[in-house]
């Protein structure tokens, strides 16, 4: 039942987000701050028309990878579906078939996957070898996201009152619980983020961010948690603001700049900020409907877009989600060294892949 309620809330939240973040023809995009105000029924002023620049910066060592870092092993494996250690739990109910709700890549490039039903966290090596099973029985009942933060797993709990973030160590022991503000009814569809100074934060679907802790990991007072900031900054990256529009990709600008830049190509829409890396690149997931040569819709996919410190595009990685049994909230992860990973819950198991970036124009997919 909790899962069905969660689905309904996410659908409702996305509907509100589209209504709030979109702009009718002839009206300039709204910033995340204005969008949040519209949802609450407050009067929001019209955003200034963004100055859009479409330049794409060339791929360079400085913007893509550090020459001092050793080669990173490619992750590519399929975790088997099933119960027990080394397997990922799937659940079938009145809403359909459910796979894992989230994953994260650890500093040693091992992969932690949260099985559906919130029974355990299964940890695999980059080659798919089972390493550890962390029992979550009695810890959480409806986890919607997972992050590795301050040497523990931060799991975002949906069903608790108040909603909370539970910190669980690798032995399955609860270190502490961070309660969110009383009456918190915002959707958790945006998931957890790590802020510029290491603070834990919660992202709203329309781009505003709630900071939950300080840089040392201590919870902020509830009144501060409640305040949503339209300015975002992730660990390693610059501060920025996002503006959304009804059609086409979102726009982004650095704090202090008047120049709005697209976060995707013209055939993309929206834009969810994911993370920054230690070189200052920032990553956005944008939606892309894929068409065949005849112009017929083939499938929905995502494109992971890589932006440099000035928020110009330096690369993209298309992701084809065809065959997924569900869309987890956390299906893309970025590590501090700038490597990107996708988790794909398929009927035969959970596929985890390293994403490859390219500066070449995106092409229509084959059928």
PDB file of C-alpha atoms in Angstrom, residues 13 45 49 78 81 85-86 106 116 132 155-157 207 236 245 247 252 279 294 317 319 347:
ATOM      1  CA  UNK A  13       4.139  16.072  -7.863  1.00  0.00           C
ATOM      2  CA  UNK A  45       6.608  37.950 -10.814  1.00  0.00           C
ATOM      3  CA  UNK A  49      13.884  36.755 -20.551  1.00  0.00           C
ATOM      4  CA  UNK A  78      23.951  -7.532 -14.231  1.00  0.00           C
ATOM      5  CA  UNK A  81      17.000 -10.937  -9.629  1.00  0.00           C
ATOM      6  CA  UNK A  85      22.537 -12.279  -0.537  1.00  0.00           C
ATOM      7  CA  UNK A  86      23.926 -11.258  -3.901  1.00  0.00           C
ATOM      8  CA  UNK A 106      31.161   4.060  -3.585  1.00  0.00           C
ATOM      9  CA  UNK A 116      12.754  -3.287  -3.772  1.00  0.00           C
ATOM     10  CA  UNK A 132      28.239  -7.519   1.222  1.00  0.00           C
ATOM     11  CA  UNK A 155      18.648   6.440   3.096  1.00  0.00           C
ATOM     12  CA  UNK A 156      15.670   8.697   2.466  1.00  0.00           C
ATOM     13  CA  UNK A 157      12.639   7.284   4.290  1.00  0.00           C
ATOM     14  CA  UNK A 207      15.117  22.592  -8.883  1.00  0.00           C
ATOM     15  CA  UNK A 236      33.225  20.467  -6.259  1.00  0.00           C
ATOM     16  CA  UNK A 245      10.270  26.344 -19.806  1.00  0.00           C
ATOM     17  CA  UNK A 247       9.291  23.256 -24.437  1.00  0.00           C
ATOM     18  CA  UNK A 252      21.230  27.465 -16.318  1.00  0.00           C
ATOM     19  CA  UNK A 279      37.099  19.579 -11.539  1.00  0.00           C
ATOM     20  CA  UNK A 294      10.407   8.619 -40.485  1.00  0.00           C
ATOM     21  CA  UNK A 317      25.875  10.499 -22.796  1.00  0.00           C
ATOM     22  CA  UNK A 319      20.744   6.608 -22.135  1.00  0.00           C
ATOM     23  CA  UNK A 347      13.150  -8.235 -16.186  1.00  0.00           C
TER      24      UNK A 347
END
